[in-house]
Structures are given as structure tokens and as C-alpha cells.
PDB file of C-alpha atoms in Angstrom:
ATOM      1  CA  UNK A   1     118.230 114.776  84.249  1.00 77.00           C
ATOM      2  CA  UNK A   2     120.349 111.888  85.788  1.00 82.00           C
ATOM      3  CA  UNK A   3     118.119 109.799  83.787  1.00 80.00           C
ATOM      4  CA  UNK A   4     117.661 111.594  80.802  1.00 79.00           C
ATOM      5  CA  UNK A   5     120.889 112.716  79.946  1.00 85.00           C
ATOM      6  CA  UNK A   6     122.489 109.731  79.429  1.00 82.00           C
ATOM      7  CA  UNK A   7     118.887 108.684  77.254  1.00 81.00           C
ATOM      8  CA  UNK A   8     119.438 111.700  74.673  1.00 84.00           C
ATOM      9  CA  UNK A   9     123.589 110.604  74.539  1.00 87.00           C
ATOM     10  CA  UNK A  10     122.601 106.966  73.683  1.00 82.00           C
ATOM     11  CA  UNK A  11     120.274 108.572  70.830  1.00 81.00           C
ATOM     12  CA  UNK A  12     122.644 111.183  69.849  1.00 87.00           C
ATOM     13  CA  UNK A  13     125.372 108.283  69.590  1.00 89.00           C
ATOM     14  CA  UNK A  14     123.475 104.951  67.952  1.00 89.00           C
ATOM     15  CA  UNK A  15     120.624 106.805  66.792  1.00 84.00           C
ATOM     16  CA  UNK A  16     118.487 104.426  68.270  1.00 82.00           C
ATOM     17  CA  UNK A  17     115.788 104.964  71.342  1.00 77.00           C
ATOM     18  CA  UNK A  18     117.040 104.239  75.097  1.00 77.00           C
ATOM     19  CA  UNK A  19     114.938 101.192  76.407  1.00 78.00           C
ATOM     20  CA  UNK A  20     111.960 102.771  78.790  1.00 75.00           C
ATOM     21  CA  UNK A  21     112.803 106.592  77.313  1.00 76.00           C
ATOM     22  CA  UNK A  22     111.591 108.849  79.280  1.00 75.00           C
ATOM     23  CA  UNK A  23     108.838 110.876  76.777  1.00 72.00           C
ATOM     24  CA  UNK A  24     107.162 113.174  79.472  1.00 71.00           C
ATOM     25  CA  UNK A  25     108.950 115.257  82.279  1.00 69.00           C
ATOM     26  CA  UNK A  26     105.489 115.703  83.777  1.00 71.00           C
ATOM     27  CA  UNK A  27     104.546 111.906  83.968  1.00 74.00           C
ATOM     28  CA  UNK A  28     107.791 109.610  83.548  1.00 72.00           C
ATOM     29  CA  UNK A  29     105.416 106.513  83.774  1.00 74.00           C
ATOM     30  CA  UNK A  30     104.355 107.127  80.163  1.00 72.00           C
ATOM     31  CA  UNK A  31     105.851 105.129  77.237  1.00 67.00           C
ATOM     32  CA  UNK A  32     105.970 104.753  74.078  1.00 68.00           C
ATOM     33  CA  UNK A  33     103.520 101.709  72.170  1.00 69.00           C
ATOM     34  CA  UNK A  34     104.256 100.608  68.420  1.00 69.00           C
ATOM     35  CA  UNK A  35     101.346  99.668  66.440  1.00 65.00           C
ATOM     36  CA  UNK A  36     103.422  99.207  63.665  1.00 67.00           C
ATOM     37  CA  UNK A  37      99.867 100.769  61.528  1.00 68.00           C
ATOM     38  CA  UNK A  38     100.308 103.025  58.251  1.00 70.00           C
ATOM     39  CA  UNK A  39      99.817 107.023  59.505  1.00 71.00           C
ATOM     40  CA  UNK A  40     100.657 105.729  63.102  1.00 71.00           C
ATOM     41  CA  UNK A  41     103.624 103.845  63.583  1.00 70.00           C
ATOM     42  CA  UNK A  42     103.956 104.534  67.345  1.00 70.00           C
ATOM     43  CA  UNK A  43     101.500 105.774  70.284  1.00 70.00           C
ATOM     44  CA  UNK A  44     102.406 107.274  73.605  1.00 72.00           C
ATOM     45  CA  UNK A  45     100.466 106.828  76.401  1.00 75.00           C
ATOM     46  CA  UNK A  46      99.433 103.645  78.717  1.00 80.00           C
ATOM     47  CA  UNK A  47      98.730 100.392  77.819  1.00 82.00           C
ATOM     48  CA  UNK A  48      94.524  99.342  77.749  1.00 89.00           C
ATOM     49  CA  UNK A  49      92.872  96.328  77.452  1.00 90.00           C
ATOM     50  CA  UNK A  50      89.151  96.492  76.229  1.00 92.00           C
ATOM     51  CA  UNK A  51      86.777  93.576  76.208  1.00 93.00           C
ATOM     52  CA  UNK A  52      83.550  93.797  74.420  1.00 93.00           C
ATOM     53  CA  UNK A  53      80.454  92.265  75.650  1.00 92.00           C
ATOM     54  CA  UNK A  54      77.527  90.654  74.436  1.00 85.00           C
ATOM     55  CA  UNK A  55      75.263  93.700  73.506  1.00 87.00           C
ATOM     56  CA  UNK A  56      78.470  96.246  72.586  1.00 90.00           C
ATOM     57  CA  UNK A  57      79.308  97.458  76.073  1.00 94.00           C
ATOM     58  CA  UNK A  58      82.879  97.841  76.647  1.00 95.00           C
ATOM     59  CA  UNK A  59      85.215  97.023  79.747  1.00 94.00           C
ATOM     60  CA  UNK A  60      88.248  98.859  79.827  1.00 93.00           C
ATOM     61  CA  UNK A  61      91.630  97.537  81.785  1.00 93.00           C
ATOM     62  CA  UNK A  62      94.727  99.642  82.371  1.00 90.00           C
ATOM     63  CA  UNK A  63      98.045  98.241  82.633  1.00 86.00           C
ATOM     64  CA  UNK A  64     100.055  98.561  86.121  1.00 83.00           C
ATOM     65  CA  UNK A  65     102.874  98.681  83.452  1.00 77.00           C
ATOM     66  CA  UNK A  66     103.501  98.443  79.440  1.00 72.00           C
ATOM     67  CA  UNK A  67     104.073  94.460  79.661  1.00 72.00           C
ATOM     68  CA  UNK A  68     101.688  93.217  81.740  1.00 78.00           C
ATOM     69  CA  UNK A  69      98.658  93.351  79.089  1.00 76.00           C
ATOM     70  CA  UNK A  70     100.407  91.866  75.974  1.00 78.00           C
ATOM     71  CA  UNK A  71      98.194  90.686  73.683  1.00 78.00           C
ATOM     72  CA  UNK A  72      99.287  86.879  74.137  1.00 82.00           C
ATOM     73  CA  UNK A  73      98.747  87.366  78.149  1.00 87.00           C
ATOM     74  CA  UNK A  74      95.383  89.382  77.492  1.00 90.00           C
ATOM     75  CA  UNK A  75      93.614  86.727  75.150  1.00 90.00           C
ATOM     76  CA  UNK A  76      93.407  84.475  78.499  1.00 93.00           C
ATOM     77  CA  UNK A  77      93.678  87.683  81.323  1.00 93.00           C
ATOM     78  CA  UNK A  78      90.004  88.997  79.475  1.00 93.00           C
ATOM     79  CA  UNK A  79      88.751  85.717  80.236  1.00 95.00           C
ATOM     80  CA  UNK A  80      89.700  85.001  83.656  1.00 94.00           C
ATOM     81  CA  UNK A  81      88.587  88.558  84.317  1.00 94.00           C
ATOM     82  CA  UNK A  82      85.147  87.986  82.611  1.00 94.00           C
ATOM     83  CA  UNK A  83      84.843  84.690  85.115  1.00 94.00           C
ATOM     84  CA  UNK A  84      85.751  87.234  88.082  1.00 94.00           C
ATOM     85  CA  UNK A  85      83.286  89.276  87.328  1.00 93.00           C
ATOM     86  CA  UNK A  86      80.333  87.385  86.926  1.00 93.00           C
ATOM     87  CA  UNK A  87      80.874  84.034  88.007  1.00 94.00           C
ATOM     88  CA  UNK A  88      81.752  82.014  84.921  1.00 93.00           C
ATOM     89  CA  UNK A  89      83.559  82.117  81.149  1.00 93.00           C
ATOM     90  CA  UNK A  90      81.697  83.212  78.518  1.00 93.00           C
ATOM     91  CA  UNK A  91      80.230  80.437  75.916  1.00 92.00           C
ATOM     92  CA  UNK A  92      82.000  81.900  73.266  1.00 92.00           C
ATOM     93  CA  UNK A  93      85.293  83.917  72.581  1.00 93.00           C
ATOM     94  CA  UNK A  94      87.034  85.626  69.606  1.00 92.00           C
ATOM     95  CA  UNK A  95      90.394  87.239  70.138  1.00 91.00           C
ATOM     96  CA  UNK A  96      92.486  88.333  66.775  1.00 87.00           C
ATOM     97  CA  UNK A  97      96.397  86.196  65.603  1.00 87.00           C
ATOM     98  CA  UNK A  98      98.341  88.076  68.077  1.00 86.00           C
ATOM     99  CA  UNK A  99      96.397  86.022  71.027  1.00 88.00           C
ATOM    100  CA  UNK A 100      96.784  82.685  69.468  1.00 90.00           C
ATOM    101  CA  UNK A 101      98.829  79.760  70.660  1.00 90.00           C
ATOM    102  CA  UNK A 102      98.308  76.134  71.681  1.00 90.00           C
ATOM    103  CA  UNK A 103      98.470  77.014  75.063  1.00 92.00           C
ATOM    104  CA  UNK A 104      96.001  79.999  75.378  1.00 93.00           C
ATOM    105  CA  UNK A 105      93.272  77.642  73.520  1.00 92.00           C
ATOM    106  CA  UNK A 106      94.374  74.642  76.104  1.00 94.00           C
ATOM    107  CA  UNK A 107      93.306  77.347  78.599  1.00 95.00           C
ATOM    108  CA  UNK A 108      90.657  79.242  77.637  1.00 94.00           C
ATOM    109  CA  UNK A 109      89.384  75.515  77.575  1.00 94.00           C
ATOM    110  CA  UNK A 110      89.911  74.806  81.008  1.00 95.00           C
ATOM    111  CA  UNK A 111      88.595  78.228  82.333  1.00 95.00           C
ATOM    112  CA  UNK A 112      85.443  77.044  80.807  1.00 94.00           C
ATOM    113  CA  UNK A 113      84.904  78.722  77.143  1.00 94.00           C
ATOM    114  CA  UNK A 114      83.421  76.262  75.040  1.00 93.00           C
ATOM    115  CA  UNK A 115      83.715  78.265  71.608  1.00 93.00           C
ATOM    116  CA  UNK A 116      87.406  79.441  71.494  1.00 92.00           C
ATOM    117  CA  UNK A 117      87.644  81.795  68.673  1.00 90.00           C
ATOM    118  CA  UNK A 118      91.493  82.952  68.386  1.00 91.00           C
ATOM    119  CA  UNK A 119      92.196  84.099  64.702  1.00 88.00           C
ATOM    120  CA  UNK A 120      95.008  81.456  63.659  1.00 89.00           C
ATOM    121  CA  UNK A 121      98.470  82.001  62.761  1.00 87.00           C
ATOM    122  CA  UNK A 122     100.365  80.657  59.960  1.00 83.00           C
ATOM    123  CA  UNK A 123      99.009  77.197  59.249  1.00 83.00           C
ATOM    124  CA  UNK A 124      97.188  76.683  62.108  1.00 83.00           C
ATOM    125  CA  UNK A 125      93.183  75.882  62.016  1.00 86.00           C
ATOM    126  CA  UNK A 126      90.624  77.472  63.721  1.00 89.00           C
ATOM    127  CA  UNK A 127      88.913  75.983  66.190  1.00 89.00           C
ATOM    128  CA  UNK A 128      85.711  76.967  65.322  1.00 89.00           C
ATOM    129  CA  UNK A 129      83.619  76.499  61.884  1.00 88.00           C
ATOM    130  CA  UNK A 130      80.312  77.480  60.098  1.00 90.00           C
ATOM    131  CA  UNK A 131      78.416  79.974  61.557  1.00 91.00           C
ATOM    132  CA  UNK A 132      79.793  80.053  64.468  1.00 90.00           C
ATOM    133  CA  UNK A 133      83.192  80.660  62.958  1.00 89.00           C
ATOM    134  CA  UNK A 134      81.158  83.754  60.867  1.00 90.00           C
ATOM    135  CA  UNK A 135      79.950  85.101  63.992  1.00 89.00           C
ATOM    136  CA  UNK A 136      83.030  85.176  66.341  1.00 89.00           C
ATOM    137  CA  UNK A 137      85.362  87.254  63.301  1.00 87.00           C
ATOM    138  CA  UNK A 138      81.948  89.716  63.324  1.00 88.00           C
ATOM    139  CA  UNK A 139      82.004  90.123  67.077  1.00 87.00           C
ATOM    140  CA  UNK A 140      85.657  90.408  66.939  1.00 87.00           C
ATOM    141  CA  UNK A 141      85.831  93.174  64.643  1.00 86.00           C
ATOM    142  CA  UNK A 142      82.991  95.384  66.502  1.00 89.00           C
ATOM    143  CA  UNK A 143      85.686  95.870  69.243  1.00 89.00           C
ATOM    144  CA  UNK A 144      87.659  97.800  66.724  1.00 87.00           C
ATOM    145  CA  UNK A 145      84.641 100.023  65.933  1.00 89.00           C
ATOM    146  CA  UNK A 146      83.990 100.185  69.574  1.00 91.00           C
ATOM    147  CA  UNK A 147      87.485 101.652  70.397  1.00 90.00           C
ATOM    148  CA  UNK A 148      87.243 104.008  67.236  1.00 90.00           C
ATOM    149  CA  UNK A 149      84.377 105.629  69.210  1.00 93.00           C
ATOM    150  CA  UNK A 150      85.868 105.701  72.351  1.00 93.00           C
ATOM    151  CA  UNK A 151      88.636 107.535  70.880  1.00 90.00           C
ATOM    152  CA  UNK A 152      86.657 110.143  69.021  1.00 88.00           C
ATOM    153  CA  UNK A 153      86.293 113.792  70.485  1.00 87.00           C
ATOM    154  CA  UNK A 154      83.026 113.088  72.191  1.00 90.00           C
ATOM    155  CA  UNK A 155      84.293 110.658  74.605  1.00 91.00           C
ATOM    156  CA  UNK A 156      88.233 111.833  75.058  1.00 84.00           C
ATOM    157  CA  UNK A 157      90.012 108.501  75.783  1.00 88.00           C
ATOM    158  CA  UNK A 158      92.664 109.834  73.315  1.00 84.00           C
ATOM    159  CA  UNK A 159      94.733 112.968  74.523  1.00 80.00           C
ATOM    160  CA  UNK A 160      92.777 113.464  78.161  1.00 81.00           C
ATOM    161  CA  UNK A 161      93.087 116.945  79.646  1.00 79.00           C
ATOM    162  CA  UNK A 162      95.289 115.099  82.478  1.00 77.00           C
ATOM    163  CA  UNK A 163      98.187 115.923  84.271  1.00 81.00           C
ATOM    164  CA  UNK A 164      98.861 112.334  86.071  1.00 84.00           C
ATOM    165  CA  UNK A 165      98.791 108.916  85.475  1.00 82.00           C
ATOM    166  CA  UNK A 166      96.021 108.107  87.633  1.00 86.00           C
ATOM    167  CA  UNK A 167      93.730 110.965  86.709  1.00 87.00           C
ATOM    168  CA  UNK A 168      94.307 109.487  82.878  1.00 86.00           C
ATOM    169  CA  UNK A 169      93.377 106.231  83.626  1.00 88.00           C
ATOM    170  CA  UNK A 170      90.152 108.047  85.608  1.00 92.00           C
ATOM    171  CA  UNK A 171      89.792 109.891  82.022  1.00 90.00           C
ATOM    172  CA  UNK A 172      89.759 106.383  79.876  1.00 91.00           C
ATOM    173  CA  UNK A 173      87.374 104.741  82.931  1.00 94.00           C
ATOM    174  CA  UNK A 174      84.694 107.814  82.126  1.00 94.00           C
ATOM    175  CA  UNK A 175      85.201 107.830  78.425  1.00 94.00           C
ATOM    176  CA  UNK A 176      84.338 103.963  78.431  1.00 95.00           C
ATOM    177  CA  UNK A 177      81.525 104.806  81.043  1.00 96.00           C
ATOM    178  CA  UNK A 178      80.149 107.607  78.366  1.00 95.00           C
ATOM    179  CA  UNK A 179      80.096 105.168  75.587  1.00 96.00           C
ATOM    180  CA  UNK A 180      78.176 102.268  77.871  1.00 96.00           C
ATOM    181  CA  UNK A 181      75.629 104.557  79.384  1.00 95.00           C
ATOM    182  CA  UNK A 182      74.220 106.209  75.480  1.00 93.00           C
ATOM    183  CA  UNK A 183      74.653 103.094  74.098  1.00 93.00           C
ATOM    184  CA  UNK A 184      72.270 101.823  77.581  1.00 92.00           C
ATOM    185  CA  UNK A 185      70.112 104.943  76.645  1.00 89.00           C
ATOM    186  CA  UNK A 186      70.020 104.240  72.828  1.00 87.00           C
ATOM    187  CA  UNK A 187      68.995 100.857  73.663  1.00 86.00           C
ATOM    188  CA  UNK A 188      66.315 101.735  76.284  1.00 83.00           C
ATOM    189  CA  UNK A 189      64.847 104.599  73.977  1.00 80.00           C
ATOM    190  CA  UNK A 190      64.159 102.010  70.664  1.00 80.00           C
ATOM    191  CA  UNK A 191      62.448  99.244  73.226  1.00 77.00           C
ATOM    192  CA  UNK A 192      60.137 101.732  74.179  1.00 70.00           C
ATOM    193  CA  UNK A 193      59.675 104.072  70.673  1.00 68.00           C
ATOM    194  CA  UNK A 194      61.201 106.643  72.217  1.00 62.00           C
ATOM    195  CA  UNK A 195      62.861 110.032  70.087  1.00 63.00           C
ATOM    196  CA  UNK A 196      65.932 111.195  71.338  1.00 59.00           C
ATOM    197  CA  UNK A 197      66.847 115.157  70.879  1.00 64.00           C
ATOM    198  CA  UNK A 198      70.107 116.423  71.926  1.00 58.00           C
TER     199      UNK A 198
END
């Protein structure tokens, strides 16, 4: 209550939200995200990062805290990540306008991506054309549809039956791991002619 009290007098007297409010007794690390989206202003919850790979499997990342995987720091993080992984950058990269600046194409450069895909703001160009250009804003905008299933009710990365921070980020881990494995399974079953019953 140290903490809080003076939180709900700081509301009560501007009218505005105390910087890091408290929005959970039961798990203090969680905070609030704006989206800024219509029907969903705001989110509460922890930060995630998700990559998509060649092929539609996802990679999931959870912030240590809510400013460590800003969009401008993970347009070059998933990449250096990627190179971790499995040993180099990948050819090509598409990341949407909150990612782009000079410096995170300079980079993305240097860590080895030869197709640097960041969606442009204001007047700036892209650095890609043609069909390559076509293809990147494509594989850009199957992450969204990839996170729309993760979130659905079969895989429960939204509102996880958890009562800590690390058993959510274990809940977000399996929901991604769900998703990968039927989409392996899917995958595997049409190669072969299989029929799937469930």
C-alpha cells in the first residue's frame, strides 16, 4: 500500500495514471501497453516479441521489462537473435514503420541481411523494390495473422490461467509451441496425403 496509495492520490488529484501503476496486487511486475488500436486502446500484461520464420513458425521473446523490446530496438534485437540461433542473418527481412530508421537499416546491413525490408516513414524510400518489395509486405503481414491465432482460445497466449510472471511467460512459450507443432503436423500430413480427424 506504500506504493499504491500515493498511485490512486496522484490519479484522484491530476486525473492522470502514476508512471509504472501498479495494475495487479498479485503480480506487481505487470503493466500496462497502449496500442493506441480502435476497441483496444490499452493492454495489460508483458511485453512479447514474435518473429516469424520462413514456413510460418513463430519464435516468441518475453521482455525482462516493458522497455527493453521496443519496436525500434526489436527490428535489429530479432535479427541478432535469428544470427544466435542458427549461425547467420536471414537473406531477407521485413519489419513494419515503427522499426525504421537510418540506423537500424545501417545495421541490419552489417549483421548480414541483404534484403532489408523496414516499412518507411514519412518520405523515406524503401529499400527494397519489385517483387521482392511485394513479397517482404506479404511476409510481414502473416505475422499479424500468426499472433491472431496465437491469441485465440485454442492456444491461450491471451488471459493464461497464471498466477506469476514466470508461469505466464511458460503459458505464451506453450501457446507458441501449440501453434508450431499443428502447423509441423499440418505440414507433415499434406506431404504425405494424409486426413487429419480431431
Amino acid at each position: 500500500m506504500r506504493k499504491l496509495a500515493p498511485q490512486i492520490r496522484y490519479w484522484l488529484k491530476t486525473g492522470w495514471v502514476a508512471k509504472d501503476k501498479i495494475i495487479s496486487l498479485h503480480m506487481p511486475e505487470l503493466y500496462s501497453i497502449v496500442r493506441g488500436k480502435v476497441g483496444k486502446a490499452v493492454e495489460f500484461g508483458l511485453h512479447w516479441g514474435i518473429t516469424r520464420l520462413r514456413g510460418g513458425f513463430l519464435i516468441a521473446t518475453l521482455a525482462q521489462d516493458k522497455r527493453e523490446l521496443h519496436d525500434s530496438r526489436f527490428a535489429v534485437r530479432a535479427v541478432e537473435d535469428h544470427k544466435a540461433r542458427f549461425g547467420k542473418a536471414p537473406r531477407a527481412y521485413a519489419y513494419d514503420r515503427a522499426g525504421w530508421s537510418e540506423a537500424n537499416v545501417e545495421k541490419l546491413r552489417e549483421l548480414g541481411v541483404k534484403e532489408v525490408g523496414l516499412a518507411p516513414q514519412g518520405r523515406a524510400r524503401w529499400r527494397v523494390s519489385g517483387k521482392t518489395k511485394e513479397k517482404l509486405v506479404s511476409e510481414r503481414a502473416q505475422v499479424e495473422g500468426g499472433i491472431g491465432t496465437i491469441k485465440s482460445g485454442k492456444y491461450g497466449f491471451n488471459k493464461p490461467a497464471a498466477r506469476s510472471v514466470p508461469t505466464m511467460g511458460m503459458c505464451g512459450q506453450r501457446a507458441v509451441l501449440g501453434f508450431n507443432l499443428n502447423k509441423l503436423v499440418r505440414e507433415l500430413a499434406a506431404r504425405k496425403e494424409m486426413v487429419l480427424v480431431g
